[in-house]
Amino acid sequence: MPGVLTVREEGGALRHVFEERAVIGRDPDCDIRLASRSVSRRHALVEKTPNGWVVRDLGSANGTRVNGARVTEAPLVAGAAVMFGEVEALFAVESREPTGAGRLLSSSLSVPPARKARPVAVFIATTAGVLVLAAATIWARYCDRAPAKARSVAPAPAIGGS
């Protein structure tokens, strides 16, 4: 089951989901990047172990706290409050098992719903609709132009035999 860190920073909350491990810090190469200057470039590591999830401080200047206590390494349980410097986060474990209607729907379908295909189908249908409308507009403008000029019929030359 994946780990989840909900980070409260700069007036908002971001939810980060990770499978096995996540490096937290200011460095652009970190899995979870935090902007606060109280966070070191490579601040901490959250990792799944055979015994559960743990957080390890990576020698940060302002430390890592779990439920208020400064730690170098500590187990993480669902609902644990974690501080990276001055940045607050809440740890959780995401369940992959669908609940309620999702479970009913997945058990009643022989083929699981293709959620990734929906945005592609919407894009294709929208693009096709726009192209059809554009073609119809061009055709209508072409047809609405001035009517074809009538050719003047010249009188037939007189055939005279006399």
GROMACS .gro file of N, CA and C in nm:
model
  486
    1MET      N    1   0.083  -0.117   0.000
    1MET     CA    2   0.000   0.000   0.000
    1MET      C    3   0.089   0.125   0.000
    2PRO      N    4   0.060   0.219  -0.085
    2PRO     CA    5   0.144   0.339  -0.096
    2PRO      C    6   0.134   0.429   0.027
    3GLY      N    7   0.241   0.504   0.049
    3GLY     CA    8   0.243   0.604   0.154
    3GLY      C    9   0.192   0.736   0.098
    4VAL      N   10   0.137   0.819   0.186
    4VAL     CA   11   0.084   0.948   0.145
    4VAL      C   12   0.132   1.053   0.246
    5LEU      N   13   0.190   1.161   0.195
    5LEU     CA   14   0.223   1.276   0.279
    5LEU      C   15   0.139   1.394   0.231
    6THR      N   16   0.057   1.447   0.319
    6THR     CA   17  -0.018   1.568   0.288
    6THR      C   18   0.058   1.682   0.352
    7VAL      N   19   0.118   1.767   0.269
    7VAL     CA   20   0.207   1.873   0.315
    7VAL      C   21   0.133   2.005   0.314
    8ARG      N   22   0.139   2.076   0.427
    8ARG     CA   23   0.080   2.210   0.437
    8ARG      C   24   0.193   2.311   0.424
    9GLU      N   25   0.193   2.381   0.311
    9GLU     CA   26   0.298   2.479   0.286
    9GLU      C   27   0.242   2.594   0.204
   10GLU      N   28   0.283   2.715   0.238
   10GLU     CA   29   0.244   2.835   0.165
   10GLU      C   30   0.092   2.849   0.153
   11GLY      N   31   0.022   2.824   0.262
   11GLY     CA   32  -0.121   2.845   0.265
   11GLY      C   33  -0.205   2.737   0.198
   12GLY      N   34  -0.144   2.633   0.146
   12GLY     CA   35  -0.220   2.525   0.080
   12GLY      C   36  -0.173   2.390   0.129
   13ALA      N   37  -0.240   2.288   0.083
   13ALA     CA   38  -0.204   2.151   0.119
   13ALA      C   39  -0.189   2.070  -0.009
   14LEU      N   40  -0.076   2.001  -0.020
   14LEU     CA   41  -0.052   1.913  -0.136
   14LEU      C   42  -0.039   1.771  -0.088
   15ARG      N   43  -0.100   1.681  -0.162
   15ARG     CA   44  -0.099   1.538  -0.129
   15ARG      C   45   0.000   1.468  -0.220
   16HIS      N   46   0.100   1.402  -0.160
   16HIS     CA   47   0.203   1.331  -0.235
   16HIS      C   48   0.189   1.181  -0.207
   17VAL      N   49   0.175   1.101  -0.311
   17VAL     CA   50   0.160   0.957  -0.298
   17VAL      C   51   0.287   0.892  -0.354
   18PHE      N   52   0.342   0.796  -0.282
   18PHE     CA   53   0.465   0.729  -0.326
   18PHE      C   54   0.459   0.582  -0.287
   19GLU      N   55   0.523   0.499  -0.368
   19GLU     CA   56   0.513   0.354  -0.350
   19GLU      C   57   0.609   0.298  -0.244
   20GLU      N   58   0.738   0.318  -0.261
   20GLU     CA   59   0.837   0.255  -0.174
   20GLU      C   60   0.914   0.354  -0.088
   21ARG      N   61   0.945   0.471  -0.146
   21ARG     CA   62   1.026   0.569  -0.073
   21ARG      C   63   1.010   0.705  -0.136
   22ALA      N   64   1.042   0.806  -0.057
   22ALA     CA   65   1.038   0.944  -0.107
   22ALA      C   66   1.142   1.026  -0.032
   23VAL      N   67   1.224   1.098  -0.108
   23VAL     CA   68   1.320   1.190  -0.049
   23VAL      C   69   1.253   1.327  -0.046
   24ILE      N   70   1.259   1.391   0.072
   24ILE     CA   71   1.195   1.520   0.091
   24ILE      C   72   1.303   1.626   0.107
   25GLY      N   73   1.288   1.739   0.037
   25GLY     CA   74   1.384   1.848   0.050
   25GLY      C   75   1.358   1.958  -0.051
   26ARG      N   76   1.451   2.057  -0.052
   26ARG     CA   77   1.439   2.170  -0.144
   26ARG      C   78   1.502   2.141  -0.279
   27ASP      N   79   1.588   2.042  -0.288
   27ASP     CA   80   1.658   2.011  -0.412
   27ASP      C   81   1.560   1.968  -0.520
   28PRO      N   82   1.578   2.016  -0.645
   28PRO     CA   83   1.486   1.978  -0.753
   28PRO      C   84   1.482   1.827  -0.779
   29ASP      N   85   1.585   1.754  -0.739
   29ASP     CA   86   1.587   1.609  -0.761
   29ASP      C   87   1.510   1.531  -0.654
   30CYS      N   88   1.461   1.599  -0.552
   30CYS     CA   89   1.386   1.531  -0.445
   30CYS      C   90   1.251   1.486  -0.499
   31ASP      N   91   1.201   1.377  -0.443
   31ASP     CA   92   1.070   1.325  -0.482
   31ASP      C   93   0.958   1.419  -0.437
   32ILE      N   94   0.972   1.473  -0.316
   32ILE     CA   95   0.877   1.571  -0.264
   32ILE      C   96   0.956   1.698  -0.239
   33ARG      N   97   0.929   1.798  -0.320
   33ARG     CA   98   1.006   1.922  -0.314
   33ARG      C   99   0.930   2.025  -0.231
   34LEU      N  100   1.000   2.080  -0.130
   34LEU     CA  101   0.941   2.181  -0.044
   34LEU      C  102   1.015   2.313  -0.066
   35ALA      N  103   0.944   2.424  -0.059
   35ALA     CA  104   1.002   2.555  -0.090
   35ALA      C  105   1.059   2.626   0.032
   36SER      N  106   1.018   2.590   0.151
   36SER     CA  107   1.059   2.661   0.272
   36SER      C  108   1.210   2.657   0.292
   37ARG      N  109   1.266   2.773   0.333
   37ARG     CA  110   1.411   2.782   0.360
   37ARG      C  111   1.447   2.705   0.487
   38SER      N  112   1.346   2.666   0.568
   38SER     CA  113   1.375   2.588   0.689
   38SER      C  114   1.400   2.441   0.656
   39VAL      N  115   1.378   2.404   0.530
   39VAL     CA  116   1.398   2.266   0.485
   39VAL      C  117   1.533   2.257   0.414
   40SER      N  118   1.611   2.155   0.449
   40SER     CA  119   1.741   2.135   0.384
   40SER      C  120   1.723   2.084   0.243
   41ARG      N  121   1.830   2.091   0.163
   41ARG     CA  122   1.822   2.044   0.024
   41ARG      C  123   1.778   1.899   0.018
   42ARG      N  124   1.838   1.813   0.097
   42ARG     CA  125   1.797   1.672   0.112
   42ARG      C  126   1.770   1.656   0.260
   43HIS      N  127   1.645   1.677   0.299
   43HIS     CA  128   1.609   1.688   0.439
   43HIS      C  129   1.584   1.552   0.506
   44ALA      N  130   1.496   1.471   0.445
   44ALA     CA  131   1.456   1.345   0.508
   44ALA      C  132   1.418   1.242   0.403
   45LEU      N  133   1.408   1.119   0.449
   45LEU     CA  134   1.368   1.007   0.364
   45LEU      C  135   1.254   0.935   0.433
   46VAL      N  136   1.144   0.911   0.361
   46VAL     CA  137   1.035   0.826   0.411
   46VAL      C  138   1.043   0.699   0.329
   47GLU      N  139   1.050   0.585   0.398
   47GLU     CA  140   1.075   0.460   0.328
   47GLU      C  141   0.992   0.346   0.387
   48LYS      N  142   0.947   0.258   0.299
   48LYS     CA  143   0.873   0.139   0.340
   48LYS      C  144   0.973   0.029   0.373
   49THR      N  145   0.959  -0.031   0.489
   49THR     CA  146   1.046  -0.141   0.530
   49THR      C  147   0.959  -0.264   0.556
   50PRO      N  148   1.020  -0.379   0.577
   50PRO     CA  149   0.938  -0.498   0.608
   50PRO      C  150   0.853  -0.481   0.734
   51ASN      N  151   0.895  -0.392   0.824
   51ASN     CA  152   0.821  -0.370   0.949
   51ASN      C  153   0.725  -0.252   0.942
   52GLY      N  154   0.714  -0.187   0.827
   52GLY     CA  155   0.626  -0.071   0.812
   52GLY      C  156   0.704   0.049   0.760
   53TRP      N  157   0.643   0.165   0.770
   53TRP     CA  158   0.703   0.288   0.718
   53TRP      C  159   0.791   0.354   0.824
   54VAL      N  160   0.904   0.412   0.779
   54VAL     CA  161   0.992   0.486   0.869
   54VAL      C  162   1.031   0.619   0.804
   55VAL      N  163   1.066   0.717   0.887
   55VAL     CA  164   1.121   0.843   0.840
   55VAL      C  165   1.263   0.853   0.894
   56ARG      N  166   1.355   0.897   0.809
   56ARG     CA  167   1.496   0.914   0.848
   56ARG      C  168   1.538   1.057   0.815
   57ASP      N  169   1.592   1.126   0.913
   57ASP     CA  170   1.647   1.258   0.889
   57ASP      C  171   1.781   1.239   0.818
   58LEU      N  172   1.806   1.319   0.717
   58LEU     CA  173   1.929   1.305   0.638
   58LEU      C  174   2.033   1.410   0.677
   59GLY      N  175   2.041   1.439   0.807
   59GLY     CA  176   2.139   1.537   0.856
   59GLY      C  177   2.095   1.680   0.833
   60SER      N  178   1.965   1.705   0.838
   60SER     CA  179   1.912   1.839   0.812
   60SER      C  180   1.951   1.936   0.924
   61ALA      N  181   1.956   2.064   0.890
   61ALA     CA  182   1.992   2.167   0.987
   61ALA      C  183   1.881   2.190   1.089
   62ASN      N  184   1.756   2.191   1.045
   62ASN     CA  185   1.644   2.223   1.134
   62ASN      C  186   1.569   2.101   1.185
   63GLY      N  187   1.612   1.982   1.148
   63GLY     CA  188   1.558   1.861   1.204
   63GLY      C  189   1.424   1.815   1.150
   64THR      N  190   1.393   1.692   1.188
   64THR     CA  191   1.267   1.628   1.152
   64THR      C  192   1.198   1.589   1.282
   65ARG      N  193   1.069   1.616   1.291
   65ARG     CA  194   0.993   1.583   1.412
   65ARG      C  195   0.876   1.493   1.375
   66VAL      N  196   0.849   1.397   1.463
   66VAL     CA  197   0.733   1.310   1.448
   66VAL      C  198   0.651   1.325   1.575
   67ASN      N  199   0.526   1.370   1.558
   67ASN     CA  200   0.436   1.396   1.671
   67ASN      C  201   0.504   1.482   1.777
   68GLY      N  202   0.581   1.583   1.733
   68GLY     CA  203   0.643   1.679   1.823
   68GLY      C  204   0.782   1.645   1.871
   69ALA      N  205   0.827   1.519   1.858
   69ALA     CA  206   0.959   1.479   1.907
   69ALA      C  207   1.060   1.478   1.793
   70ARG      N  208   1.176   1.541   1.817
   70ARG     CA  209   1.282   1.542   1.715
   70ARG      C  210   1.340   1.402   1.704
   71VAL      N  211   1.356   1.356   1.579
   71VAL     CA  212   1.403   1.218   1.556
   71VAL      C  213   1.512   1.216   1.449
   72THR      N  214   1.595   1.112   1.455
   72THR     CA  215   1.687   1.085   1.345
   72THR      C  216   1.628   0.972   1.260
   73GLU      N  217   1.554   0.884   1.327
   73GLU     CA  218   1.480   0.777   1.259
   73GLU      C  219   1.364   0.739   1.349
   74ALA      N  220   1.245   0.721   1.286
   74ALA     CA  221   1.128   0.685   1.365
   74ALA      C  222   1.027   0.613   1.277
   75PRO      N  223   0.951   0.519   1.337
   75PRO     CA  224   0.844   0.454   1.261
   75PRO      C  225   0.731   0.554   1.236
   76LEU      N  226   0.662   0.536   1.123
   76LEU     CA  227   0.547   0.619   1.089
   76LEU      C  228   0.423   0.533   1.087
   77VAL      N  229   0.320   0.581   1.151
   77VAL     CA  230   0.190   0.514   1.147
   77VAL      C  231   0.091   0.612   1.085
   78ALA      N  232  -0.019   0.561   1.037
   78ALA     CA  233  -0.122   0.647   0.978
   78ALA      C  234  -0.166   0.751   1.079
   79GLY      N  235  -0.169   0.876   1.035
   79GLY     CA  236  -0.210   0.986   1.121
   79GLY      C  237  -0.095   1.056   1.190
   80ALA      N  238   0.030   1.011   1.168
   80ALA     CA  239   0.145   1.074   1.233
   80ALA      C  240   0.167   1.214   1.177
   81ALA      N  241   0.191   1.310   1.269
   81ALA     CA  242   0.223   1.447   1.229
   81ALA      C  243   0.374   1.457   1.216
   82VAL      N  244   0.420   1.498   1.099
   82VAL     CA  245   0.564   1.507   1.071
   82VAL      C  246   0.597   1.652   1.039
   83MET      N  247   0.709   1.701   1.093
   83MET     CA  248   0.757   1.836   1.064
   83MET      C  249   0.894   1.824   0.997
   84PHE      N  250   0.908   1.887   0.881
   84PHE     CA  251   1.036   1.898   0.813
   84PHE      C  252   1.076   2.044   0.827
   85GLY      N  253   1.167   2.075   0.922
   85GLY     CA  254   1.194   2.214   0.954
   85GLY      C  255   1.067   2.275   1.009
   86GLU      N  256   1.015   2.378   0.941
   86GLU     CA  257   0.890   2.443   0.985
   86GLU      C  258   0.768   2.398   0.903
   87VAL      N  259   0.787   2.303   0.815
   87VAL     CA  260   0.678   2.259   0.727
   87VAL      C  261   0.607   2.140   0.789
   88GLU      N  262   0.475   2.152   0.801
   88GLU     CA  263   0.392   2.046   0.859
   88GLU      C  264   0.346   1.948   0.753
   89ALA      N  265   0.339   1.821   0.791
   89ALA     CA  266   0.288   1.717   0.701
   89ALA      C  267   0.213   1.613   0.785
   90LEU      N  268   0.123   1.545   0.720
   90LEU     CA  269   0.048   1.438   0.784
   90LEU      C  270   0.071   1.311   0.704
   91PHE      N  271   0.112   1.204   0.770
   91PHE     CA  272   0.139   1.078   0.702
   91PHE      C  273   0.016   0.989   0.705
   92ALA      N  274  -0.007   0.918   0.596
   92ALA     CA  275  -0.117   0.821   0.587
   92ALA      C  276  -0.073   0.707   0.495
   93VAL      N  277  -0.145   0.598   0.502
   93VAL     CA  278  -0.123   0.485   0.412
   93VAL      C  279  -0.249   0.472   0.328
   94GLU      N  280  -0.232   0.472   0.196
   94GLU     CA  281  -0.347   0.468   0.106
   94GLU      C  282  -0.389   0.324   0.082
   95SER      N  283  -0.516   0.301   0.096
   95SER     CA  284  -0.570   0.168   0.070
   95SER      C  285  -0.604   0.158  -0.078
   96ARG      N  286  -0.568   0.050  -0.139
   96ARG     CA  287  -0.597   0.030  -0.282
   96ARG      C  288  -0.730  -0.039  -0.303
   97GLU      N  289  -0.791  -0.086  -0.196
   97GLU     CA  290  -0.917  -0.158  -0.209
   97GLU      C  291  -1.031  -0.059  -0.227
   98PRO      N  292  -1.108  -0.072  -0.335
   98PRO     CA  293  -1.220   0.020  -0.355
   98PRO      C  294  -1.326   0.001  -0.248
   99THR      N  295  -1.395   0.109  -0.217
   99THR     CA  296  -1.500   0.102  -0.116
   99THR      C  297  -1.634   0.140  -0.177
  100GLY      N  298  -1.740   0.098  -0.116
  100GLY     CA  299  -1.875   0.138  -0.155
  100GLY      C  300  -1.908   0.110  -0.300
  101ALA      N  301  -1.948   0.216  -0.370
  101ALA     CA  302  -1.992   0.205  -0.510
  101ALA      C  303  -1.877   0.159  -0.600
  102GLY      N  304  -1.754   0.201  -0.568
  102GLY     CA  305  -1.639   0.159  -0.649
  102GLY      C  306  -1.620   0.009  -0.646
  103ARG      N  307  -1.637  -0.052  -0.529
  103ARG     CA  308  -1.624  -0.197  -0.517
  103ARG      C  309  -1.737  -0.265  -0.592
  104LEU      N  310  -1.860  -0.214  -0.580
  104LEU     CA  311  -1.976  -0.271  -0.649
  104LEU      C  312  -1.957  -0.262  -0.800
  105LEU      N  313  -1.911  -0.149  -0.847
  105LEU     CA  314  -1.891  -0.130  -0.990
  105LEU      C  315  -1.781  -0.223  -1.042
  106SER      N  316  -1.668  -0.230  -0.971
  106SER     CA  317  -1.558  -0.313  -1.021
  106SER      C  318  -1.592  -0.462  -1.015
  107SER      N  319  -1.676  -0.502  -0.919
  107SER     CA  320  -1.713  -0.643  -0.913
  107SER      C  321  -1.819  -0.679  -1.016
  108SER      N  322  -1.896  -0.580  -1.064
  108SER     CA  323  -2.001  -0.610  -1.160
  108SER      C  324  -1.953  -0.602  -1.304
  109LEU      N  325  -1.835  -0.549  -1.327
  109LEU     CA  326  -1.782  -0.539  -1.462
  109LEU      C  327  -1.681  -0.649  -1.488
  110SER      N  328  -1.687  -0.706  -1.607
  110SER     CA  329  -1.589  -0.809  -1.639
  110SER      C  330  -1.457  -0.746  -1.683
  111VAL      N  331  -1.463  -0.623  -1.734
  111VAL     CA  332  -1.344  -0.551  -1.774
  111VAL      C  333  -1.335  -0.426  -1.689
  112PRO      N  334  -1.221  -0.402  -1.624
  112PRO     CA  335  -1.213  -0.282  -1.541
  112PRO      C  336  -1.225  -0.156  -1.625
  113PRO      N  337  -1.285  -0.051  -1.571
  113PRO     CA  338  -1.300   0.072  -1.647
  113PRO      C  339  -1.164   0.131  -1.684
  114ALA      N  340  -1.155   0.183  -1.805
  114ALA     CA  341  -1.030   0.240  -1.854
  114ALA      C  342  -1.032   0.390  -1.828
  115ARG      N  343  -0.987   0.431  -1.713
  115ARG     CA  344  -0.992   0.572  -1.677
  115ARG      C  345  -0.895   0.656  -1.758
  116LYS      N  346  -0.783   0.596  -1.797
  116LYS     CA  347  -0.685   0.672  -1.874
  116LYS      C  348  -0.733   0.697  -2.016
  117ALA      N  349  -0.825   0.615  -2.065
  117ALA     CA  350  -0.872   0.631  -2.202
  117ALA      C  351  -0.974   0.744  -2.214
  118ARG      N  352  -1.042   0.778  -2.106
  118ARG     CA  353  -1.145   0.881  -2.113
  118ARG      C  354  -1.093   1.016  -2.159
  119PRO      N  355  -0.984   1.067  -2.103
  119PRO     CA  356  -0.935   1.197  -2.150
  119PRO      C  357  -0.895   1.194  -2.298
  120VAL      N  358  -0.841   1.083  -2.344
  120VAL     CA  359  -0.802   1.071  -2.484
  120VAL      C  360  -0.927   1.073  -2.572
  121ALA      N  361  -1.029   0.999  -2.532
  121ALA     CA  362  -1.154   0.995  -2.610
  121ALA      C  363  -1.219   1.132  -2.614
  122VAL      N  364  -1.219   1.203  -2.502
  122VAL     CA  365  -1.277   1.337  -2.498
  122VAL      C  366  -1.199   1.429  -2.590
  123PHE      N  367  -1.067   1.421  -2.587
  123PHE     CA  368  -0.984   1.504  -2.673
  123PHE      C  369  -1.013   1.476  -2.820
  124ILE      N  370  -1.020   1.349  -2.858
  124ILE     CA  371  -1.045   1.312  -2.998
  124ILE      C  372  -1.184   1.359  -3.042
  125ALA      N  373  -1.285   1.337  -2.958
  125ALA     CA  374  -1.421   1.379  -2.993
  125ALA      C  375  -1.430   1.530  -3.005
  126THR      N  376  -1.367   1.602  -2.916
  126THR     CA  377  -1.370   1.748  -2.921
  126THR      C  378  -1.298   1.800  -3.045
  127THR      N  379  -1.182   1.743  -3.073
  127THR     CA  380  -1.105   1.784  -3.192
  127THR      C  381  -1.184   1.757  -3.319
  128ALA      N  382  -1.247   1.640  -3.328
  128ALA     CA  383  -1.326   1.606  -3.446
  128ALA      C  384  -1.444   1.703  -3.460
  129GLY      N  385  -1.509   1.736  -3.351
  129GLY     CA  386  -1.620   1.830  -3.355
  129GLY      C  387  -1.576   1.968  -3.402
  130VAL      N  388  -1.462   2.014  -3.354
  130VAL     CA  389  -1.410   2.145  -3.395
  130VAL      C  390  -1.376   2.143  -3.544
  131LEU      N  391  -1.315   2.036  -3.591
  131LEU     CA  392  -1.281   2.026  -3.733
  131LEU      C  393  -1.407   2.025  -3.821
  132VAL      N  394  -1.510   1.954  -3.779
  132VAL     CA  395  -1.635   1.950  -3.856
  132VAL      C  396  -1.697   2.089  -3.860
  133LEU      N  397  -1.700   2.158  -3.748
  133LEU     CA  398  -1.756   2.293  -3.745
  133LEU      C  399  -1.675   2.389  -3.831
  134ALA      N  400  -1.543   2.377  -3.827
  134ALA     CA  401  -1.457   2.463  -3.910
  134ALA      C  402  -1.483   2.436  -4.058
  135ALA      N  403  -1.492   2.310  -4.096
  135ALA     CA  404  -1.518   2.275  -4.235
  135ALA      C  405  -1.655   2.326  -4.278
  136ALA      N  406  -1.757   2.313  -4.194
  136ALA     CA  407  -1.891   2.361  -4.228
  136ALA      C  408  -1.892   2.512  -4.243
  137THR      N  409  -1.819   2.582  -4.158
  137THR     CA  410  -1.812   2.728  -4.166
  137THR      C  411  -1.746   2.772  -4.296
  138ILE      N  412  -1.635   2.709  -4.330
  138ILE     CA  413  -1.564   2.743  -4.454
  138ILE      C  414  -1.653   2.714  -4.574
  139TRP      N  415  -1.720   2.600  -4.574
  139TRP     CA  416  -1.807   2.563  -4.685
  139TRP      C  417  -1.922   2.663  -4.699
  140ALA      N  418  -1.981   2.701  -4.586
  140ALA     CA  419  -2.093   2.795  -4.589
  140ALA      C  420  -2.048   2.931  -4.641
  141ARG      N  421  -1.932   2.975  -4.600
  141ARG     CA  422  -1.882   3.104  -4.648
  141ARG      C  423  -1.852   3.098  -4.798
  142TYR      N  424  -1.801   2.986  -4.841
  142TYR     CA  425  -1.771   2.970  -4.983
  142TYR      C  426  -1.900   2.972  -5.064
  143CYS      N  427  -2.002   2.905  -5.014
  143CYS     CA  428  -2.129   2.897  -5.087
  143CYS      C  429  -2.206   3.028  -5.082
  144ASP      N  430  -2.185   3.109  -4.979
  144ASP     CA  431  -2.258   3.234  -4.964
  144ASP      C  432  -2.197   3.350  -5.042
  145ARG      N  433  -2.089   3.327  -5.108
  145ARG     CA  434  -2.029   3.434  -5.187
  145ARG      C  435  -2.124   3.476  -5.298
  146ALA      N  436  -2.087   3.582  -5.367
  146ALA     CA  437  -2.173   3.634  -5.474
  146ALA      C  438  -2.211   3.522  -5.569
  147PRO      N  439  -2.335   3.523  -5.611
  147PRO     CA  440  -2.378   3.415  -5.701
  147PRO      C  441  -2.295   3.416  -5.829
  148ALA      N  442  -2.290   3.304  -5.890
  148ALA     CA  443  -2.213   3.292  -6.013
  148ALA      C  444  -2.266   3.391  -6.115
  149LYS      N  445  -2.175   3.455  -6.185
  149LYS     CA  446  -2.215   3.554  -6.285
  149LYS      C  447  -2.282   3.483  -6.402
  150ALA      N  448  -2.392   3.541  -6.440
  150ALA     CA  449  -2.463   3.484  -6.554
  150ALA      C  450  -2.387   3.525  -6.680
  151ARG      N  451  -2.367   3.433  -6.764
  151ARG     CA  452  -2.299   3.466  -6.889
  151ARG      C  453  -2.400   3.530  -6.984
  152SER      N  454  -2.356   3.634  -7.044
  152SER     CA  455  -2.447   3.697  -7.140
  152SER      C  456  -2.445   3.614  -7.267
  153VAL      N  457  -2.560   3.595  -7.318
  153VAL     CA  458  -2.574   3.513  -7.440
  153VAL      C  459  -2.567   3.611  -7.560
  154ALA      N  460  -2.471   3.590  -7.640
  154ALA     CA  461  -2.459   3.674  -7.762
  154ALA      C  462  -2.558   3.625  -7.864
  155PRO      N  463  -2.616   3.718  -7.933
  155PRO     CA  464  -2.711   3.675  -8.035
  155PRO      C  465  -2.640   3.590  -8.141
  156ALA      N  466  -2.710   3.493  -8.182
  156ALA     CA  467  -2.653   3.403  -8.283
  156ALA      C  468  -2.632   3.480  -8.414
  157PRO      N  469  -2.524   3.453  -8.479
  157PRO     CA  470  -2.503   3.523  -8.605
  157PRO      C  471  -2.612   3.488  -8.705
  158ALA      N  472  -2.649   3.585  -8.774
  158ALA     CA  473  -2.754   3.565  -8.871
  158ALA      C  474  -2.698   3.486  -8.989
  159ILE      N  475  -2.772   3.388  -9.022
  159ILE     CA  476  -2.733   3.308  -9.137
  159ILE      C  477  -2.816   3.360  -9.254
  160GLY      N  478  -2.751   3.414  -9.331
  160GLY     CA  479  -2.828   3.471  -9.441
  160GLY      C  480  -2.789   3.410  -9.574
  161GLY      N  481  -2.886   3.378  -9.638
  161GLY     CA  482  -2.861   3.321  -9.769
  161GLY      C  483  -2.891   3.420  -9.879
  162SER      N  484  -2.948   3.533  -9.843
  162SER     CA  485  -2.980   3.620  -9.955
  162SER      C  486  -2.905   3.744  -9.949
   0.00000   0.00000   0.00000
